[in-house]
XYZ file of C-alpha atoms in Angstrom:
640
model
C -30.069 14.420 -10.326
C -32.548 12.817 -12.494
C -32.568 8.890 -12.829
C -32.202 9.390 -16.835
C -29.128 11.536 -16.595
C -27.340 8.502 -14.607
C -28.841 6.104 -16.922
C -27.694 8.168 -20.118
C -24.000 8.620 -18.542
C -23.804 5.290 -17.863
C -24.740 4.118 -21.181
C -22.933 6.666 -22.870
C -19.597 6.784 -21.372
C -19.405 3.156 -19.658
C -21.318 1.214 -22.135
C -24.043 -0.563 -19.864
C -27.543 -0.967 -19.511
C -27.580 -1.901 -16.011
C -25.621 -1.251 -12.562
C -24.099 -4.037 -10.723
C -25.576 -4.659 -7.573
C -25.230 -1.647 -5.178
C -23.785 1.259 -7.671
C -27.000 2.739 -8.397
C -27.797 3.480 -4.155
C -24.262 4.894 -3.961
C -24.018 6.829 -6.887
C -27.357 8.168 -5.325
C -26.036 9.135 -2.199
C -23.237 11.013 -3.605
C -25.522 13.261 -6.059
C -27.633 13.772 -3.320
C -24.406 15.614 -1.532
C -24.375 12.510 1.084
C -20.730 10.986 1.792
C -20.812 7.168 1.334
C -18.644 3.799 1.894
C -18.833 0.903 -0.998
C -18.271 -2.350 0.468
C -18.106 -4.175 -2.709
C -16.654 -7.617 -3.828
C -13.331 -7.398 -6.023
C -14.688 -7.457 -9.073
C -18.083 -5.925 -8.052
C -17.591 -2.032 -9.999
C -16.450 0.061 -7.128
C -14.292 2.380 -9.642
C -17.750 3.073 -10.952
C -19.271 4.339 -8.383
C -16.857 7.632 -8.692
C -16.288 7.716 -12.546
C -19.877 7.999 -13.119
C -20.406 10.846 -10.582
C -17.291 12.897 -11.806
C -19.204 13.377 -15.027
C -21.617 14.695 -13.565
C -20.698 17.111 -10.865
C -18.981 20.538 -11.454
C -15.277 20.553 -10.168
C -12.769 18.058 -9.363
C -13.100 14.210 -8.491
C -9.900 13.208 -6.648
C -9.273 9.675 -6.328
C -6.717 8.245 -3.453
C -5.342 4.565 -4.330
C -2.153 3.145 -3.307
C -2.389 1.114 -6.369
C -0.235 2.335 -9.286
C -1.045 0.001 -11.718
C -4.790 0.652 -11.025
C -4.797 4.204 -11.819
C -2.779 3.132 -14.895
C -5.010 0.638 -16.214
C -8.299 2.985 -15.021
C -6.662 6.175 -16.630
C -5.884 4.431 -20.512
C -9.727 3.528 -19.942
C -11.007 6.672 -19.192
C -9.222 8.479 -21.795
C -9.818 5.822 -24.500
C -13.586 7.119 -23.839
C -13.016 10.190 -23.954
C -12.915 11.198 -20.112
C -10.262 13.620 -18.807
C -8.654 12.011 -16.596
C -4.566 11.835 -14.839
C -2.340 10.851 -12.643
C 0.371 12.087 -10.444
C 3.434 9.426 -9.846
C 6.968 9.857 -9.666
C 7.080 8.292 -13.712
C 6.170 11.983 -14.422
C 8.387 14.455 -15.403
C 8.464 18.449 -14.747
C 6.607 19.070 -17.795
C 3.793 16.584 -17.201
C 3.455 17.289 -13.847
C 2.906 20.941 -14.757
C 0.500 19.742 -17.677
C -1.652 17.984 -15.127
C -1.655 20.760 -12.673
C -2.965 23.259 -15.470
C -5.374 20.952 -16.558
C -6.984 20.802 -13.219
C -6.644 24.562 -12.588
C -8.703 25.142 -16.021
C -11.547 22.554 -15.280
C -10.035 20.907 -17.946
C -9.421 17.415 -15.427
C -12.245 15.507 -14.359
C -10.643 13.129 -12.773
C -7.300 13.217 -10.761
C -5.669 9.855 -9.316
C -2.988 10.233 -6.552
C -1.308 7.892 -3.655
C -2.170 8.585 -0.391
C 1.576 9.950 0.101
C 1.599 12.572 -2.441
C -0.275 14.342 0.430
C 3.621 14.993 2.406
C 4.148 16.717 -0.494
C 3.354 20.366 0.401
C 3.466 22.061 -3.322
C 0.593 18.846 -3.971
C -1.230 20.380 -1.012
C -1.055 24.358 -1.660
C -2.394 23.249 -5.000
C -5.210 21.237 -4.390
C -6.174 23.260 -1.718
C -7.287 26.041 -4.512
C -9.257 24.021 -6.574
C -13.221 22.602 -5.927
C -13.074 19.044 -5.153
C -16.660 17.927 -5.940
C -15.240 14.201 -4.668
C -12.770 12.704 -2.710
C -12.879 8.471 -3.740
C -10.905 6.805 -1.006
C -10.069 3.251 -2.464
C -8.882 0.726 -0.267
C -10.219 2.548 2.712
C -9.884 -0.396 4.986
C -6.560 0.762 5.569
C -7.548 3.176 7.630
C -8.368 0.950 10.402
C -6.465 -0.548 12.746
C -8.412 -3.474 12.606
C -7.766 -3.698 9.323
C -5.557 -6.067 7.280
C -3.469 -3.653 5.762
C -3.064 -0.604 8.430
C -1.530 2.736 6.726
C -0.949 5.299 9.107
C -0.950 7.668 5.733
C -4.741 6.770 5.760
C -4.865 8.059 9.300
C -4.475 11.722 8.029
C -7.149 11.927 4.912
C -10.434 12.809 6.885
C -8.213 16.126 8.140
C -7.033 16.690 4.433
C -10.974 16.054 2.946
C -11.881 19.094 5.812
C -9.341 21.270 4.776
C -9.808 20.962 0.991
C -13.526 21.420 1.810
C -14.021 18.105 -0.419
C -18.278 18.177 -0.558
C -18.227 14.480 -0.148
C -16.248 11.472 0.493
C -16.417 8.160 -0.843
C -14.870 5.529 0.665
C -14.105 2.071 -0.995
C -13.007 -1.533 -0.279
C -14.086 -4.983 -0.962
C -12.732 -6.376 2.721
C -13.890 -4.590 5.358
C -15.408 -6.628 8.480
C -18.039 -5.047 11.067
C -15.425 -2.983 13.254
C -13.386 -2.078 10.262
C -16.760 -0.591 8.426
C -17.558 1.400 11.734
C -13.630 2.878 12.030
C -14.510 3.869 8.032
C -18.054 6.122 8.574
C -16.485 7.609 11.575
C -13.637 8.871 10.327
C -15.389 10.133 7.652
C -18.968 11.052 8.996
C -20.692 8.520 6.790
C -24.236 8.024 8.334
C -24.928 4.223 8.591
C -28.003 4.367 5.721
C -25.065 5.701 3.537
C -22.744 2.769 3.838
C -23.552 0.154 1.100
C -22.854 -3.221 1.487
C -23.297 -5.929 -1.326
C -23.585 -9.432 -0.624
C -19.877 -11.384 -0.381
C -20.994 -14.727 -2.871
C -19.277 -14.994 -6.113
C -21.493 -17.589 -7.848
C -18.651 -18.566 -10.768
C -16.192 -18.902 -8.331
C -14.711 -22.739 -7.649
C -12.714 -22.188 -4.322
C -10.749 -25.499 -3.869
C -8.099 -26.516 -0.759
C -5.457 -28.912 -1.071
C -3.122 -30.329 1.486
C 0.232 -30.568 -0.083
C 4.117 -31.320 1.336
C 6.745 -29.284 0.491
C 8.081 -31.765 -1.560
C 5.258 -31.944 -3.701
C 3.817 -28.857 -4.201
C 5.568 -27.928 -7.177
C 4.341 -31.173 -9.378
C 0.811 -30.421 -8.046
C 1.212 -27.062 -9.495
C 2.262 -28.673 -12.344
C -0.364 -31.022 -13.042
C -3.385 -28.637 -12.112
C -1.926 -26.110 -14.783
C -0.916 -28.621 -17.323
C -4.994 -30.285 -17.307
C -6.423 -26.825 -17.321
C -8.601 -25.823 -20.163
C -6.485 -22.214 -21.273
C -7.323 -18.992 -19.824
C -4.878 -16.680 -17.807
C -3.232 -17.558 -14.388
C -2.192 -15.857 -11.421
C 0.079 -17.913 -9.162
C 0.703 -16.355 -5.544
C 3.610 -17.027 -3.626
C 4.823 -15.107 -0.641
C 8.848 -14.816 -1.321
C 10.413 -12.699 -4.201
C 12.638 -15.354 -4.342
C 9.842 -18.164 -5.039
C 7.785 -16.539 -7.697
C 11.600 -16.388 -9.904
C 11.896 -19.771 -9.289
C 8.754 -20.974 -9.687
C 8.107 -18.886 -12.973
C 11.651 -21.184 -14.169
C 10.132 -23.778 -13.391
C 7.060 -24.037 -15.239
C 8.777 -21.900 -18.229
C 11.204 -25.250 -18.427
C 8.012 -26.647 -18.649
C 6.848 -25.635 -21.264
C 4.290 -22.816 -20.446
C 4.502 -19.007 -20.422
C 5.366 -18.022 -17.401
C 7.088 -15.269 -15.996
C 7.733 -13.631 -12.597
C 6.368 -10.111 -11.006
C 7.836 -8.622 -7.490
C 8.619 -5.285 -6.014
C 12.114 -6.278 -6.316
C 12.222 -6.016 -10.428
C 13.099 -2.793 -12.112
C 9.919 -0.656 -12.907
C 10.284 -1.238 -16.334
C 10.319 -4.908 -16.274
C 6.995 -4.716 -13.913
C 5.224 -2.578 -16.452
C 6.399 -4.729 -19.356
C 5.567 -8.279 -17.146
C 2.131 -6.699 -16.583
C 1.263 -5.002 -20.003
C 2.043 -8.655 -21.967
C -0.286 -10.222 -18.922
C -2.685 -8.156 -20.046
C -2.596 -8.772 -23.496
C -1.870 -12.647 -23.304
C -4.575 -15.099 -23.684
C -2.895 -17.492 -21.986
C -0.350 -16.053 -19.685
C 1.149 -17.245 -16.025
C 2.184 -14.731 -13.803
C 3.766 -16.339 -10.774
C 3.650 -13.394 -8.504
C 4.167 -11.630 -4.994
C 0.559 -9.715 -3.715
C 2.228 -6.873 -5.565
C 0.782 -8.238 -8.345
C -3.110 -7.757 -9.251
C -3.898 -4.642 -7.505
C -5.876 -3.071 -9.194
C -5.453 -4.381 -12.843
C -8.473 -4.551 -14.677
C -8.059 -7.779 -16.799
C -11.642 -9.436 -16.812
C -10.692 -13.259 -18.128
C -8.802 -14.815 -15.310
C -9.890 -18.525 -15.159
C -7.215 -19.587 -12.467
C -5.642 -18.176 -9.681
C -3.304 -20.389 -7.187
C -1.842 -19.643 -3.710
C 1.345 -21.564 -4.032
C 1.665 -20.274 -0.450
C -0.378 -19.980 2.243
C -2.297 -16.572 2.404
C -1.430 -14.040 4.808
C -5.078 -13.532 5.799
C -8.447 -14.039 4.594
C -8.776 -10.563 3.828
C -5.753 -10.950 1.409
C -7.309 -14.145 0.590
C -10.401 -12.347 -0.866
C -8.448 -9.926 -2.836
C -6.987 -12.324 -4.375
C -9.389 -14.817 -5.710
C -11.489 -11.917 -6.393
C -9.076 -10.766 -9.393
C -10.809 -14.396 -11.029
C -13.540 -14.636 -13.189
C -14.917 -10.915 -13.478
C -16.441 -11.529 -16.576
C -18.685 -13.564 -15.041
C -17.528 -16.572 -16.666
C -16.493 -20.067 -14.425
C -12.950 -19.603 -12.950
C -11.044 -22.016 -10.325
C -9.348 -20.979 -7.037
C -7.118 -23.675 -4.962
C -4.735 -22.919 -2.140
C -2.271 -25.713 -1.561
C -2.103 -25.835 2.156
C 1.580 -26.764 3.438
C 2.098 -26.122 6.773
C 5.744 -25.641 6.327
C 4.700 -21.851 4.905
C 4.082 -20.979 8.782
C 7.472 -20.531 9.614
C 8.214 -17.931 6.882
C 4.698 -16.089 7.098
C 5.165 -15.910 11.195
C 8.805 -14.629 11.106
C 7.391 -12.012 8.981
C 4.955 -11.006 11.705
C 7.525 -11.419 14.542
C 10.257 -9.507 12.531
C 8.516 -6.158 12.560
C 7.487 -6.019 16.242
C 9.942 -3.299 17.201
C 12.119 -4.236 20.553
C 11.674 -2.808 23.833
C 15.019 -0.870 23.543
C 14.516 0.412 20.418
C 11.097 2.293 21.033
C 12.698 3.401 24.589
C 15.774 5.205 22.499
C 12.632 6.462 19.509
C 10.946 7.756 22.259
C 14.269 9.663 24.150
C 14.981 10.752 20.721
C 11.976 12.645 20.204
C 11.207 14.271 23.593
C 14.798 15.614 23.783
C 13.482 17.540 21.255
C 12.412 21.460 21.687
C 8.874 21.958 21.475
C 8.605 22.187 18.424
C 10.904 20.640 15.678
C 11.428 18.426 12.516
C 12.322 15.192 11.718
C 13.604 12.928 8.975
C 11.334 9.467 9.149
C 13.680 7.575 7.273
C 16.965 8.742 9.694
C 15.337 7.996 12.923
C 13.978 4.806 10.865
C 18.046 4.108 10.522
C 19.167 4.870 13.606
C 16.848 3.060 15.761
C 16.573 0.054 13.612
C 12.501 0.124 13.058
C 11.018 -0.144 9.535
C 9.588 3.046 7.812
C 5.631 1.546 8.099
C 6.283 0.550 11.767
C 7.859 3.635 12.258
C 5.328 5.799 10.981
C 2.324 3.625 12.949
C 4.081 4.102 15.725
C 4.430 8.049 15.138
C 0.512 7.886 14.753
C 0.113 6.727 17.920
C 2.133 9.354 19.646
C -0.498 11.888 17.896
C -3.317 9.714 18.481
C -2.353 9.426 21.899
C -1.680 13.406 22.393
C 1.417 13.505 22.753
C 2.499 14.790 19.388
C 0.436 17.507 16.859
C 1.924 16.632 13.222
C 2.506 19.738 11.046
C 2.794 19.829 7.565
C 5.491 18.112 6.410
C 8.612 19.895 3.981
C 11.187 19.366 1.343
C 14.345 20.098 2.641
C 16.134 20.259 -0.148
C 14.957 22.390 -3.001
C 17.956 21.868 -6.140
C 16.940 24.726 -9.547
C 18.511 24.825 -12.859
C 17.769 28.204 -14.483
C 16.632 27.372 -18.277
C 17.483 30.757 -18.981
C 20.160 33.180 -17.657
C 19.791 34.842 -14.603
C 19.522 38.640 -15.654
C 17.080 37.215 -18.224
C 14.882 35.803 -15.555
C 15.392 38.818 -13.234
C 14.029 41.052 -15.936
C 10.501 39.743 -16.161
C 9.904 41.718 -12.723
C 9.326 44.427 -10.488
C 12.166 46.189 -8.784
C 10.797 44.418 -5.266
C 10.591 41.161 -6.676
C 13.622 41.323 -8.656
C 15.487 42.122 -5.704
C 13.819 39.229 -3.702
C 14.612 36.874 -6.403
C 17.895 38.332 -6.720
C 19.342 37.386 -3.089
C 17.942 33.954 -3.301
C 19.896 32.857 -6.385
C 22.724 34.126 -4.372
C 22.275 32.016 -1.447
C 21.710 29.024 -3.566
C 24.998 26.512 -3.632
C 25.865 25.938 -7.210
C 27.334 22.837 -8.208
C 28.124 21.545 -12.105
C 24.553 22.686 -13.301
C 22.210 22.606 -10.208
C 21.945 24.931 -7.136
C 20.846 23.459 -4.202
C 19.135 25.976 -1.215
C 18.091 25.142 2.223
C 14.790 26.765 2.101
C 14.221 26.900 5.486
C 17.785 28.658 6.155
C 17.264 31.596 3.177
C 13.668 32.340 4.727
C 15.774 33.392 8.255
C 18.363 34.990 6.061
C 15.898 36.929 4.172
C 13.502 37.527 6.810
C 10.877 36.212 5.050
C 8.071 32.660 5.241
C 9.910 29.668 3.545
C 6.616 29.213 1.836
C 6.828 32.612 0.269
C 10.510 30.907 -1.073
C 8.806 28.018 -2.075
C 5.983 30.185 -4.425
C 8.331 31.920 -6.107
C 10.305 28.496 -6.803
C 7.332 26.674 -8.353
C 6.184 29.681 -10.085
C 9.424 29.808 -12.208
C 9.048 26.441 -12.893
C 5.701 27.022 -14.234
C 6.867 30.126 -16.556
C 9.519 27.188 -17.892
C 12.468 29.528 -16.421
C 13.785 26.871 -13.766
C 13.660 23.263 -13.761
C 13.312 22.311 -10.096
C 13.971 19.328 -8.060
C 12.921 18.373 -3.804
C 14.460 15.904 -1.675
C 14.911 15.127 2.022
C 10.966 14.994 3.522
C 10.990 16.118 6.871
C 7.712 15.935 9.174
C 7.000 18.625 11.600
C 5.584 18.048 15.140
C 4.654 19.895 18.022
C 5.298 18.500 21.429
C 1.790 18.707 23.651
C 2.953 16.903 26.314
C 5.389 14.739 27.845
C 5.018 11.370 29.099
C 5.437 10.514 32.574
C 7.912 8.135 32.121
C 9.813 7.196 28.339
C 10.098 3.845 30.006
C 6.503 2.858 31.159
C 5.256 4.508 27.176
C 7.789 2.324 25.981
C 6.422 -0.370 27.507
C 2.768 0.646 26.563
C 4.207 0.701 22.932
C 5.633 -2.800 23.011
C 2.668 -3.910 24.104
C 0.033 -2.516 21.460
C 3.022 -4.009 18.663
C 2.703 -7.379 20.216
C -1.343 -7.366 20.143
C -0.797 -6.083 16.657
C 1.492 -8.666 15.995
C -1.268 -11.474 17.723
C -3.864 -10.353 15.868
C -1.233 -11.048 12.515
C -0.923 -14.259 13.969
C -4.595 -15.302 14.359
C -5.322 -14.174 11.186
C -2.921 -16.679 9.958
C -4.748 -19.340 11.569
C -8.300 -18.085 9.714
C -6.952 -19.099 7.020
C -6.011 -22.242 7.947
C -9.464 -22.663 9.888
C -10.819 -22.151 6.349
C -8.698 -24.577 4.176
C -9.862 -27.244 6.387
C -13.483 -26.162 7.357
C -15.535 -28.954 7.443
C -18.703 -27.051 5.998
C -19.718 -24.811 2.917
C -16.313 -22.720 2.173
C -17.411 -19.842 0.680
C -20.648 -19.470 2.915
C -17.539 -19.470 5.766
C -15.374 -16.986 3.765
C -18.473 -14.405 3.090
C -19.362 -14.551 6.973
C -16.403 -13.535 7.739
C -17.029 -10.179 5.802
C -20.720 -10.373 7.635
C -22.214 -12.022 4.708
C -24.213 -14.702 6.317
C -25.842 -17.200 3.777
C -27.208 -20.328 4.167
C -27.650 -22.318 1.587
C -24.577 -24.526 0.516
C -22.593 -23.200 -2.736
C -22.022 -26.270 -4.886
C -18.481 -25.238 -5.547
C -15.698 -25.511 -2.877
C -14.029 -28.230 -1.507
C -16.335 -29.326 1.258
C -19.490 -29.699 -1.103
C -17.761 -31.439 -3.851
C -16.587 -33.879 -2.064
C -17.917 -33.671 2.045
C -14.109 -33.050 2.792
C -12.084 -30.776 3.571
C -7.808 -29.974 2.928
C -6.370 -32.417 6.141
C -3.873 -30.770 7.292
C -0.668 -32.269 8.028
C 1.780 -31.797 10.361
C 3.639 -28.993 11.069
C 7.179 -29.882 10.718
C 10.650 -27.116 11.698
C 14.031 -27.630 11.043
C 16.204 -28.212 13.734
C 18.943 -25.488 14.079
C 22.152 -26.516 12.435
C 25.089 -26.622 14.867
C 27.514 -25.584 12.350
C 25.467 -22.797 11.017
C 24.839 -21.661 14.918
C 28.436 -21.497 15.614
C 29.226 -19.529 12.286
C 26.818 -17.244 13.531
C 27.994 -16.278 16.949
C 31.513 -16.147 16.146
C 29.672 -13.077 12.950
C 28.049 -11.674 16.093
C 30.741 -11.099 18.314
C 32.611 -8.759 15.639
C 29.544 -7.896 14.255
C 27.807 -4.449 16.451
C 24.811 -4.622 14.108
C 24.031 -7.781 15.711
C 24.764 -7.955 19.170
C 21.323 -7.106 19.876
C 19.244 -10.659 20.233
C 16.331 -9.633 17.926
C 18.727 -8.364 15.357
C 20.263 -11.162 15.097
C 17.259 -13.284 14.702
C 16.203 -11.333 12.209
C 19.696 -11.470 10.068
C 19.512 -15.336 10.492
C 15.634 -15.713 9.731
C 16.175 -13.658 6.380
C 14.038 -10.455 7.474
C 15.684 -6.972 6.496
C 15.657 -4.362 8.539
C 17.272 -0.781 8.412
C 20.484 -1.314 10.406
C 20.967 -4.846 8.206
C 20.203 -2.928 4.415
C 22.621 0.088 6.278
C 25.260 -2.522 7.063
C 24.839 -4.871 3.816
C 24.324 -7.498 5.953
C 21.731 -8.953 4.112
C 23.743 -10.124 1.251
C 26.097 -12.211 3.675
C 25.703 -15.884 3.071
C 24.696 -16.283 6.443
C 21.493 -14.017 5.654
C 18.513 -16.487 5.828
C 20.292 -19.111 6.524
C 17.317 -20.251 8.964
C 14.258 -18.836 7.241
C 12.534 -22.492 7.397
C 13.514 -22.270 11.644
C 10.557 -20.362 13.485
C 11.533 -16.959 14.708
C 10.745 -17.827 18.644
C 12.782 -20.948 18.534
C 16.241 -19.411 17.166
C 15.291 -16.299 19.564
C 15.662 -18.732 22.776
C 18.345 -20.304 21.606
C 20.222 -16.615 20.829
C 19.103 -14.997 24.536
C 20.978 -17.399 26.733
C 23.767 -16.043 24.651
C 23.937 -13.115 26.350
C 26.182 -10.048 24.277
């Protein structure tokens, strides 16, 4: 491709003169047919690096993100200049779904944005797989490592999908990806080391400040810091739902626009919180790390960890969402050591028990050799959370143990738009009689039928996904409206284990260096706040950046001093609350087992506690400041 062409697109379409740093050497690679890996900073142009190339290559660019509101945000872009671009989310409805898909079929769709789970869907997949994916744009690829921050076993599965959609080339994406987390990246996806682009780490606007604060008076630092700011927008991170409600209050009573932003709001309110943060000049969103991913607002001059960071990889996300217009923007963390408790119980609340993975694993080689299962019943009835649950299902395939099929709708519901013998016209004798004893076997309730696919195929003597071809084809002609539910995941059994026990046991232990690693990464951070050298020459060599001249701009070379950290102070357990407790256990299954009930008094949901509606009993949380290990001895000698 000739260097004008690239020049003239970007000019044209994006409105530039010049690439950032690094876009020009990976768009490159990728019109040369060469996969490639982005390691860019947030806020360094990595959606460029595929919206550029998908104007110029023939077929389809499909883009993976986990981040809604980025494909969103990127998506009103595109098509404000004139790009065809789309998404596929659960906000659409039959018709737009259908809309999208013809779009794509035609050549009509440059551009196609999807989350990495829209690959379980197997209609998605039969689709795709007939249409010429030019590129496949991985964003946040770091997830595919385990050595990375933010682990998704979904990730695990894309370099088979990119083979069997015979995607040309792959480009892979993220702005916090170490040494081993790069390597896990290029070979999962044959990137050859020359094609894996890293920029340097230094944000030269960026202030990145550390404060050592109590508890107590964390919220009238806040306060102050945002009340002798010059204006611009502000992102305030906390790590509780809970917190970023009351906090937003709180400085709302104060005066300023504030409001919260969570996973646990409505959809609606989400969108709304984050289109008027867009549009503010002035705006504070107090929010959860659900907040910012991905949205493309340019002007933030202030973003504050009320909390500590999770890790310095979350860290870097965040601060990077400050100051992309180039333009001088402040960072501070307020250090209080009293966030430990919360942020560890996290950590040791997902760790899976012993028991539990020993029952998973009897569960699944009682099994015949091969067979389906529903992820979020065994999730249920062994009491592990869906993402641990799924890691741990990776392993089993990782390990051999397990070959995962495609996975299946069990439930397929149709509501015929027009009357049967109407739609039973349009065809041949063969496939009218086809069609014919399927809308018999169908269960008809008020206006939808509901049909186990996988029974009619038996009945009929036929392949479900014959069933399943005929379904979405009537949906296309606008003759049903059609509905799935009830994901199931195949899986073959290769072989089994010696011994459930000793793999249960092998388990355990890979969950509690997972959970160590969680745990160290904690104390990065804390290593950072109080660093007593150049901050941000510390944060960048942690992403391999190594520079070595001072920045000018953190704490440590403002003032030759870094956060002192205080103290880490625990509750005591409350006697009173103890003895409520036990006496709850003891008529209480749920929580006879120790960990459970740790986790029901430490505030940390799990399946069984959601199943049971435990977690809105007044007891719930009732020693989230109390670290996890300390209420765990005192439950154990407890006995059941």
């Amino acid at each position: 491709m000739q260097q004008n062409n690239i020049d003239e697109t970007l000019q044209r379409y994006f409105g530039f003169r010049a690439f950032n740093p690094g876009q020009r050497a990976v768009i490159e690679q990728l019109l040369a047919g060469h996969s490639a890996l982005a390691i860019f900073p947030t806020g360094g142009g990595k959606s460029l690096c595929y919206q550029l190339p998908a104007l110029l290559l023939p077929g389809l660019t499909l883009v993976v993100s986990p981040l809604i509101a980025l494909m969103k945000d990127q998506i009103d872009a595109l098509q404000q200049r004139g790009i065809a671009a789309a998404r596929l989310d659960s906000s659409l409805s039959a018709d737009e779904y259908r809309e999208v898909f013809n779009q794509a079929r035609s050549g009509a769709l440059k551009m196609l944005y999807v989350a990495p789970e829209r690959f379980n869907n197997e209609r998605f997949r039969a689709t795709i797989a007939g249409l010429p994916i030019a590129l496949l744009a991985i964003d946040e690829a770091h997830c595919i490592s385990e050595w990375g921050h933010n682990f998704r076993p979904d990730y695990l599965k894309l370099p088979e999908y990119a083979q069997s959609f015979a995607a040309e080339r792959v480009l892979a994406l993220t702005a916090t990806a170490t040494r081993a987390v790069e390597d896990d990246i290029c070979r999962a996806f044959s990137i050859q080391s020359d094609c894996a682009i890293r920029t340097g780490f230094y944000r030269p606007n960026l202030t990145l400040l550390s404060s050592a604060v109590s508890a107590g008076e964390r919220d009238a630092t806040l306060l102050a810091r945002i009340r002798s700011r010059a204006s611009g927008p502000v992102i305030v991170y906390v790590t509780l739902q809970r917190t970023a409600e009351e906090v937003a209050a709180r400085l709302a009573e104060a005066g300023f626009s504030a409001r919260p932003y969570h996973a646990g709001m409505k959809n609606e309110l989400r969108a709304e919180t984050q289109e008027w943060f867009m549009q503010a000049d002035d705006a504070i969103v107090v929010a959860t790390i659900a907040f910012g991913m991905g949205v493309d607002k340019s002007n933030i001059r202030y973003v504050y960890h009320y909390n500590l960071a999770k890790s310095l990889e979350n860290y870097a996300q965040e601060i990077g969402r400050a100051g992309r217009d180039g333009e001088p923007s402040i960072c501070e963390m307020l250090v209080c050591m009293d966030d430990l408790n919360v942020l560890e119980n996290f950590i040791y609340g997902d760790t899976p028990t012993q028991a539990a993975l020993q029952s998973l694993l009897d569960d699944l080689f009682s099994q015949e050799e091969d067979f389906d299962i529903s992820q979020y019943e065994l999730s249920n009835q062994h009491d592990i959370r869906p993402l641990v649950l799924r890691t741990l299902l990776t392993y089993l395939e990782l390990d051999g143990y397990l070959a995962g099929g495609t996975p299946f709708y069990a439930n397929y519901q149709f509501k015929p738009l027009q009357s049967s013998a109407e739609i039973l016209a349009r065809f041949d004798e063969e496939r009218r009689t086809f069609l014919g004893n399927l809308f018999r076997l169908a269960q008809k309730a008020r206006t939808w039928f509901t049909i186990d696919v996988q029974q009619a195929a038996v009945q009929l003597s036929t392949q479900r996904e014959r069933i399943i071809r005929a379904l979405d084809y009537l949906a296309e002609q606008n003759l049903l409206e059609v509905k799935v539910s009830g994901i199931r995941n195949r899986y073959r059994r290769l072989k089994r284990p010696d011994s459930n026990a000793a793999l249960a046991e092998a388990l355990f232990q890979r969950a509690c260096k997972r959970e160590a690693a969680e745990i160290a990464r904690l104390q990065q951070v804390l290593d950072f706040a109080s660093m007593q050298r150049c901050q941000v020459n510390g944060l960048a060599a942690h992403f391999d950046d190594q520079r070595s001249e001072p920045c000018g701009h953190c704490t440590w070379c403002l003032h030759q001093q870094s956060a002192t950290l205080a103290e880490r102070h625990s509750r005591e357990i409350d006697s009173d609350i103890w003895n409520q407790a036990i006496a709850l256990r003891r008529e209480t299954p749920q929580l006879h087992d120790p960990v459970a009930l740790v986790r029901f008094l430490c505030g940390i949901s799990s399946p069984k506690l959601s199943q049971s509606k435990l977690a809105y009993h007044p007891l719930f949380g009732s020693m989230v400041d109390v670290p996890f290990k300390m209420v765990l001895s005192h439950v154990r000698p407890e006995g059941k």
